[in-house]
């Protein structure tokens, strides 16, 4: 079993897999906390396997966690978003991404269900009341007696990648693309590779009908209809190799452009 995976006492055939979905985790401590929660869920009746995963930066990503369970013999996959507030755009891109990933995989997934918003649970108000009451035992936060100015290094990286977080891009799955890019940045050590690359979220970049959109500098190249596979190619071919990925690039022609349909050359097979 992996670090973020916990299996209950039931049998895998016909069982239920639960994916606990958080947004981001950068350090070991939050990953351990998610692992602890997954262990609790793995002991619940009817749960065969419980994993934690992340929609933005963190490992495993939601996509990787789904790969672990979608090709198995589970009857149901339940996704529990541990997110507050649950914005409509979050639920929208989650639903659209699930549909896209099922179509890309080309095989029959188990039935997938998404748990309701935590804030809509009947148990949410008592939980909040317990948290508020518990602060009486916590020490107060006091101001520092002396202000200590801190210094910062100016980034030496010459490349910048902006991921659009406008409304259209969020609805098309920008958070998933952002998380995949950030994970690849860590895996490929992009800050230290070649000219060095920094990544950042952006407000609307303009061509909303080409969502999700990202832009690579210093060239200023626009990429539209970006998927995880597109991110992988942009990382290897553009950020590392220095060549624009023409399949996903859109030049400023002065005329409105439609999103091109790009068919994957080597679709992945299910891992069973």
CSV table of C-alpha atoms in Angstrom, one decimal:
chain,number,residue,atom,x,y,z
A,1,UNK,CA,0.0,0.0,0.0
A,2,UNK,CA,1.1,3.6,-0.7
A,3,UNK,CA,1.6,6.3,1.8
A,4,UNK,CA,-1.9,7.8,1.3
A,5,UNK,CA,-3.8,4.5,0.9
A,6,UNK,CA,-5.8,2.7,3.6
A,7,UNK,CA,-7.7,-0.6,3.0
A,8,UNK,CA,-10.6,-1.7,5.2
A,9,UNK,CA,-11.5,-5.1,6.2
A,10,UNK,CA,-13.9,-5.9,3.3
A,11,UNK,CA,-13.1,-7.5,0.0
A,12,UNK,CA,-12.2,-5.5,-3.1
A,13,UNK,CA,-14.7,-7.1,-5.4
A,14,UNK,CA,-17.9,-4.9,-5.4
A,15,UNK,CA,-16.5,-2.7,-2.7
A,16,UNK,CA,-16.4,1.1,-2.3
A,17,UNK,CA,-13.3,3.3,-2.8
A,18,UNK,CA,-13.3,6.7,-1.1
A,19,UNK,CA,-11.1,9.6,-2.3
A,20,UNK,CA,-10.6,12.4,0.2
A,21,UNK,CA,-10.0,15.5,-1.9
A,22,UNK,CA,-8.1,18.5,-0.5
A,23,UNK,CA,-6.8,21.5,-2.5
A,24,UNK,CA,-3.1,21.6,-1.7
A,25,UNK,CA,-0.4,20.3,0.6
A,26,UNK,CA,3.2,21.4,0.4
A,27,UNK,CA,4.9,19.9,3.4
A,28,UNK,CA,5.0,16.5,5.2
A,29,UNK,CA,2.8,17.5,8.1
A,30,UNK,CA,-0.4,18.2,6.1
A,31,UNK,CA,0.2,15.0,4.1
A,32,UNK,CA,0.4,13.0,7.4
A,33,UNK,CA,-2.8,14.7,8.5
A,34,UNK,CA,-4.6,13.6,5.4
A,35,UNK,CA,-3.2,10.1,5.8
A,36,UNK,CA,-4.6,10.0,9.3
A,37,UNK,CA,-8.1,11.0,8.1
A,38,UNK,CA,-7.9,8.4,5.3
A,39,UNK,CA,-7.0,5.8,7.9
A,40,UNK,CA,-10.2,6.7,9.8
A,41,UNK,CA,-12.3,6.4,6.7
A,42,UNK,CA,-10.7,3.1,5.8
A,43,UNK,CA,-12.2,1.6,9.0
A,44,UNK,CA,-15.7,2.7,8.2
A,45,UNK,CA,-18.3,0.1,7.3
A,46,UNK,CA,-18.6,-0.6,3.6
A,47,UNK,CA,-15.4,1.1,2.7
A,48,UNK,CA,-12.8,-1.1,1.1
A,49,UNK,CA,-10.1,1.4,0.3
A,50,UNK,CA,-9.6,5.1,1.3
A,51,UNK,CA,-7.1,7.4,-0.3
A,52,UNK,CA,-6.3,11.1,0.1
A,53,UNK,CA,-5.5,13.2,-2.9
A,54,UNK,CA,-5.2,16.9,-4.0
A,55,UNK,CA,-6.8,19.0,-6.7
A,56,UNK,CA,-4.0,21.5,-6.9
A,57,UNK,CA,-0.4,20.9,-5.7
A,58,UNK,CA,0.2,17.7,-3.7
A,59,UNK,CA,0.8,14.1,-4.3
A,60,UNK,CA,-1.1,12.0,-5.3
A,61,UNK,CA,-3.2,14.2,-7.5
A,62,UNK,CA,-6.9,13.5,-7.9
A,63,UNK,CA,-6.1,12.1,-11.4
A,64,UNK,CA,-3.5,9.7,-10.1
A,65,UNK,CA,-5.7,8.6,-7.3
A,66,UNK,CA,-8.5,7.9,-9.8
A,67,UNK,CA,-6.1,5.8,-11.9
A,68,UNK,CA,-5.4,3.7,-8.8
A,69,UNK,CA,-9.0,2.8,-8.3
A,70,UNK,CA,-10.8,3.2,-11.6
A,71,UNK,CA,-9.2,0.2,-13.3
A,72,UNK,CA,-9.9,-2.1,-10.3
A,73,UNK,CA,-12.9,-4.1,-9.3
A,74,UNK,CA,-14.7,-1.5,-7.1
A,75,UNK,CA,-18.4,-1.1,-7.6
A,76,UNK,CA,-18.3,2.6,-6.5
A,77,UNK,CA,-15.9,5.5,-6.2
A,78,UNK,CA,-16.9,8.2,-3.8
A,79,UNK,CA,-15.1,11.6,-3.9
A,80,UNK,CA,-15.4,13.6,-0.7
A,81,UNK,CA,-14.2,17.2,-1.2
A,82,UNK,CA,-12.7,18.6,2.0
A,83,UNK,CA,-13.0,22.1,0.8
A,84,UNK,CA,-14.5,25.3,2.3
A,85,UNK,CA,-16.2,27.2,0.9
A,86,UNK,CA,-17.4,24.9,-1.9
A,87,UNK,CA,-17.6,27.4,-4.8
A,88,UNK,CA,-19.8,26.4,-7.7
A,89,UNK,CA,-16.8,26.6,-10.0
A,90,UNK,CA,-15.0,23.9,-7.9
A,91,UNK,CA,-17.9,21.4,-8.3
A,92,UNK,CA,-18.3,22.3,-12.0
A,93,UNK,CA,-14.7,21.6,-13.0
A,94,UNK,CA,-14.6,18.5,-10.8
A,95,UNK,CA,-17.7,17.1,-12.6
A,96,UNK,CA,-16.3,18.1,-16.1
A,97,UNK,CA,-12.9,16.7,-15.4
A,98,UNK,CA,-14.4,13.4,-14.3
A,99,UNK,CA,-16.4,13.2,-17.5
A,100,UNK,CA,-13.3,14.0,-19.6
A,101,UNK,CA,-11.0,11.6,-17.8
A,102,UNK,CA,-13.5,8.7,-18.3
A,103,UNK,CA,-13.7,9.5,-22.0
A,104,UNK,CA,-9.9,9.7,-22.3
A,105,UNK,CA,-9.4,6.4,-20.5
A,106,UNK,CA,-11.6,4.5,-22.9
A,107,UNK,CA,-12.8,1.9,-20.5
A,108,UNK,CA,-15.8,1.5,-18.1
A,109,UNK,CA,-15.2,3.1,-14.7
A,110,UNK,CA,-17.0,2.1,-11.6
A,111,UNK,CA,-20.0,4.4,-10.7
A,112,UNK,CA,-18.6,7.7,-9.4
A,113,UNK,CA,-20.4,9.9,-6.9
A,114,UNK,CA,-19.4,13.2,-5.3
A,115,UNK,CA,-20.3,13.9,-1.6
A,116,UNK,CA,-22.3,16.9,-0.7
A,117,UNK,CA,-20.8,20.2,0.5
A,118,UNK,CA,-19.4,19.8,4.0
A,119,UNK,CA,-21.1,23.1,5.0
A,120,UNK,CA,-24.5,21.6,4.0
A,121,UNK,CA,-24.1,18.6,6.4
A,122,UNK,CA,-26.4,18.3,9.4
A,123,UNK,CA,-23.4,17.7,11.5
A,124,UNK,CA,-21.6,20.9,10.5
A,125,UNK,CA,-23.1,23.3,13.0
A,126,UNK,CA,-22.3,21.1,16.1
A,127,UNK,CA,-18.8,20.7,14.8
A,128,UNK,CA,-18.3,24.4,14.5
A,129,UNK,CA,-19.8,24.9,18.0
A,130,UNK,CA,-17.3,22.4,19.4
A,131,UNK,CA,-14.4,24.1,17.6
A,132,UNK,CA,-15.4,27.5,19.0
A,133,UNK,CA,-15.8,26.2,22.5
A,134,UNK,CA,-12.4,24.5,22.4
A,135,UNK,CA,-10.6,27.8,21.8
A,136,UNK,CA,-11.0,28.5,25.5
A,137,UNK,CA,-8.2,26.0,26.2
A,138,UNK,CA,-5.8,27.6,23.6
A,139,UNK,CA,-3.2,30.2,24.5
A,140,UNK,CA,-3.8,33.7,23.1
A,141,UNK,CA,-1.7,35.1,20.3
A,142,UNK,CA,0.4,38.0,21.5
A,143,UNK,CA,2.3,40.6,19.4
A,144,UNK,CA,6.1,40.6,19.0
A,145,UNK,CA,7.8,43.1,21.2
A,146,UNK,CA,10.3,44.0,18.5
A,147,UNK,CA,9.7,44.0,14.7
A,148,UNK,CA,12.3,42.2,12.8
A,149,UNK,CA,12.5,43.0,9.0
A,150,UNK,CA,13.1,40.0,6.8
A,151,UNK,CA,15.0,39.9,3.5
A,152,UNK,CA,14.1,38.2,0.3
A,153,UNK,CA,16.0,36.8,-2.7
A,154,UNK,CA,14.9,38.2,-6.1
A,155,UNK,CA,14.1,35.2,-8.3
A,156,UNK,CA,16.7,34.4,-11.0
A,157,UNK,CA,14.4,32.4,-13.2
A,158,UNK,CA,13.9,33.8,-16.6
A,159,UNK,CA,10.7,31.9,-17.6
A,160,UNK,CA,7.2,32.5,-16.3
A,161,UNK,CA,4.1,30.4,-16.8
A,162,UNK,CA,0.7,32.0,-16.0
A,163,UNK,CA,-2.3,29.8,-15.5
A,164,UNK,CA,-5.6,31.7,-16.1
A,165,UNK,CA,-8.0,31.6,-13.2
A,166,UNK,CA,-10.8,33.5,-14.9
A,167,UNK,CA,-14.4,32.2,-14.7
A,168,UNK,CA,-14.3,30.3,-18.0
A,169,UNK,CA,-11.0,28.7,-17.3
A,170,UNK,CA,-12.0,27.7,-13.8
A,171,UNK,CA,-15.2,26.1,-15.1
A,172,UNK,CA,-13.0,24.2,-17.7
A,173,UNK,CA,-10.7,22.8,-15.0
A,174,UNK,CA,-8.0,25.4,-14.5
A,175,UNK,CA,-7.3,24.2,-10.9
A,176,UNK,CA,-6.6,20.7,-12.2
A,177,UNK,CA,-4.2,22.1,-14.7
A,178,UNK,CA,-2.5,24.3,-12.1
A,179,UNK,CA,-2.0,21.4,-9.8
A,180,UNK,CA,-0.6,19.2,-12.5
A,181,UNK,CA,1.8,21.9,-13.6
A,182,UNK,CA,3.0,22.5,-10.0
A,183,UNK,CA,3.6,18.8,-9.5
A,184,UNK,CA,5.6,18.6,-12.7
A,185,UNK,CA,7.5,21.7,-11.7
A,186,UNK,CA,8.7,19.9,-8.6
A,187,UNK,CA,9.3,16.6,-10.3
A,188,UNK,CA,11.4,18.1,-13.1
A,189,UNK,CA,13.1,20.7,-10.9
A,190,UNK,CA,12.0,23.4,-13.3
A,191,UNK,CA,13.3,26.2,-11.1
A,192,UNK,CA,16.8,24.9,-11.6
A,193,UNK,CA,16.5,23.4,-15.1
A,194,UNK,CA,17.6,25.5,-18.2
A,195,UNK,CA,16.7,29.1,-17.8
A,196,UNK,CA,14.6,28.3,-14.7
A,197,UNK,CA,10.8,28.5,-14.6
A,198,UNK,CA,8.4,30.2,-12.1
A,199,UNK,CA,4.7,29.5,-12.2
A,200,UNK,CA,1.8,31.6,-11.0
A,201,UNK,CA,-2.0,32.0,-11.2
A,202,UNK,CA,-3.4,34.9,-13.1
A,203,UNK,CA,-6.7,36.7,-13.5
A,204,UNK,CA,-8.3,36.5,-16.9
A,205,UNK,CA,-5.8,36.2,-19.7
A,206,UNK,CA,-8.3,37.1,-22.5
A,207,UNK,CA,-9.2,34.2,-24.9
A,208,UNK,CA,-12.0,32.7,-22.7
A,209,UNK,CA,-13.4,30.4,-25.5
A,210,UNK,CA,-10.0,28.6,-25.6
A,211,UNK,CA,-10.2,27.7,-21.9
A,212,UNK,CA,-8.3,26.5,-20.0
A,213,UNK,CA,-5.6,28.9,-21.0
A,214,UNK,CA,-2.0,29.4,-19.9
A,215,UNK,CA,0.7,31.7,-21.2
A,216,UNK,CA,4.5,31.1,-21.3
A,217,UNK,CA,7.0,34.0,-21.1
A,218,UNK,CA,9.3,35.5,-22.2
A,219,UNK,CA,7.8,34.5,-25.6
A,220,UNK,CA,4.3,35.3,-24.5
A,221,UNK,CA,3.0,32.1,-26.1
A,222,UNK,CA,-0.7,31.4,-25.5
A,223,UNK,CA,-1.8,27.8,-25.0
A,224,UNK,CA,-5.5,26.8,-25.1
A,225,UNK,CA,-7.5,23.7,-24.5
A,226,UNK,CA,-4.8,22.7,-22.0
A,227,UNK,CA,-5.0,19.2,-20.6
A,228,UNK,CA,-2.6,17.2,-18.4
A,229,UNK,CA,-1.1,15.7,-21.5
A,230,UNK,CA,-0.6,19.2,-22.9
A,231,UNK,CA,1.1,20.4,-19.7
A,232,UNK,CA,3.5,17.4,-20.0
A,233,UNK,CA,4.4,18.4,-23.6
A,234,UNK,CA,4.7,22.1,-22.8
A,235,UNK,CA,7.1,21.3,-19.9
A,236,UNK,CA,9.3,19.0,-21.9
A,237,UNK,CA,9.2,20.7,-25.3
A,238,UNK,CA,8.9,24.4,-24.4
A,239,UNK,CA,10.1,25.0,-20.9
A,240,UNK,CA,13.0,22.5,-21.1
A,241,UNK,CA,13.5,22.2,-24.9
A,242,UNK,CA,12.8,25.8,-25.9
A,243,UNK,CA,10.3,24.9,-28.7
A,244,UNK,CA,6.7,26.1,-28.9
A,245,UNK,CA,4.1,23.2,-28.9
A,246,UNK,CA,2.2,24.1,-32.0
A,247,UNK,CA,-0.6,21.6,-31.3
A,248,UNK,CA,-1.8,23.7,-28.4
A,249,UNK,CA,-0.4,27.2,-29.2
A,250,UNK,CA,-2.6,30.1,-30.5
A,251,UNK,CA,-1.0,33.1,-32.2
A,252,UNK,CA,-2.5,36.6,-32.0
A,253,UNK,CA,-4.1,36.7,-35.5
A,254,UNK,CA,-6.4,39.6,-34.9
A,255,UNK,CA,-9.4,37.3,-35.6
A,256,UNK,CA,-11.5,35.2,-33.3
A,257,UNK,CA,-10.2,31.6,-33.0
A,258,UNK,CA,-12.0,28.4,-32.1
A,259,UNK,CA,-10.6,25.7,-29.9
A,260,UNK,CA,-9.0,23.0,-31.9
A,261,UNK,CA,-9.7,19.3,-31.1
A,262,UNK,CA,-6.5,17.5,-30.3
A,263,UNK,CA,-6.7,13.7,-30.1
A,264,UNK,CA,-4.2,11.9,-27.9
A,265,UNK,CA,-1.6,9.9,-29.8
A,266,UNK,CA,-1.0,7.3,-27.1
A,267,UNK,CA,-4.0,7.0,-24.7
A,268,UNK,CA,-3.1,5.4,-21.5
A,269,UNK,CA,-4.4,1.9,-20.7
A,270,UNK,CA,-6.0,1.1,-17.3
A,271,UNK,CA,-3.7,-0.1,-14.6
A,272,UNK,CA,-5.3,-3.1,-13.0
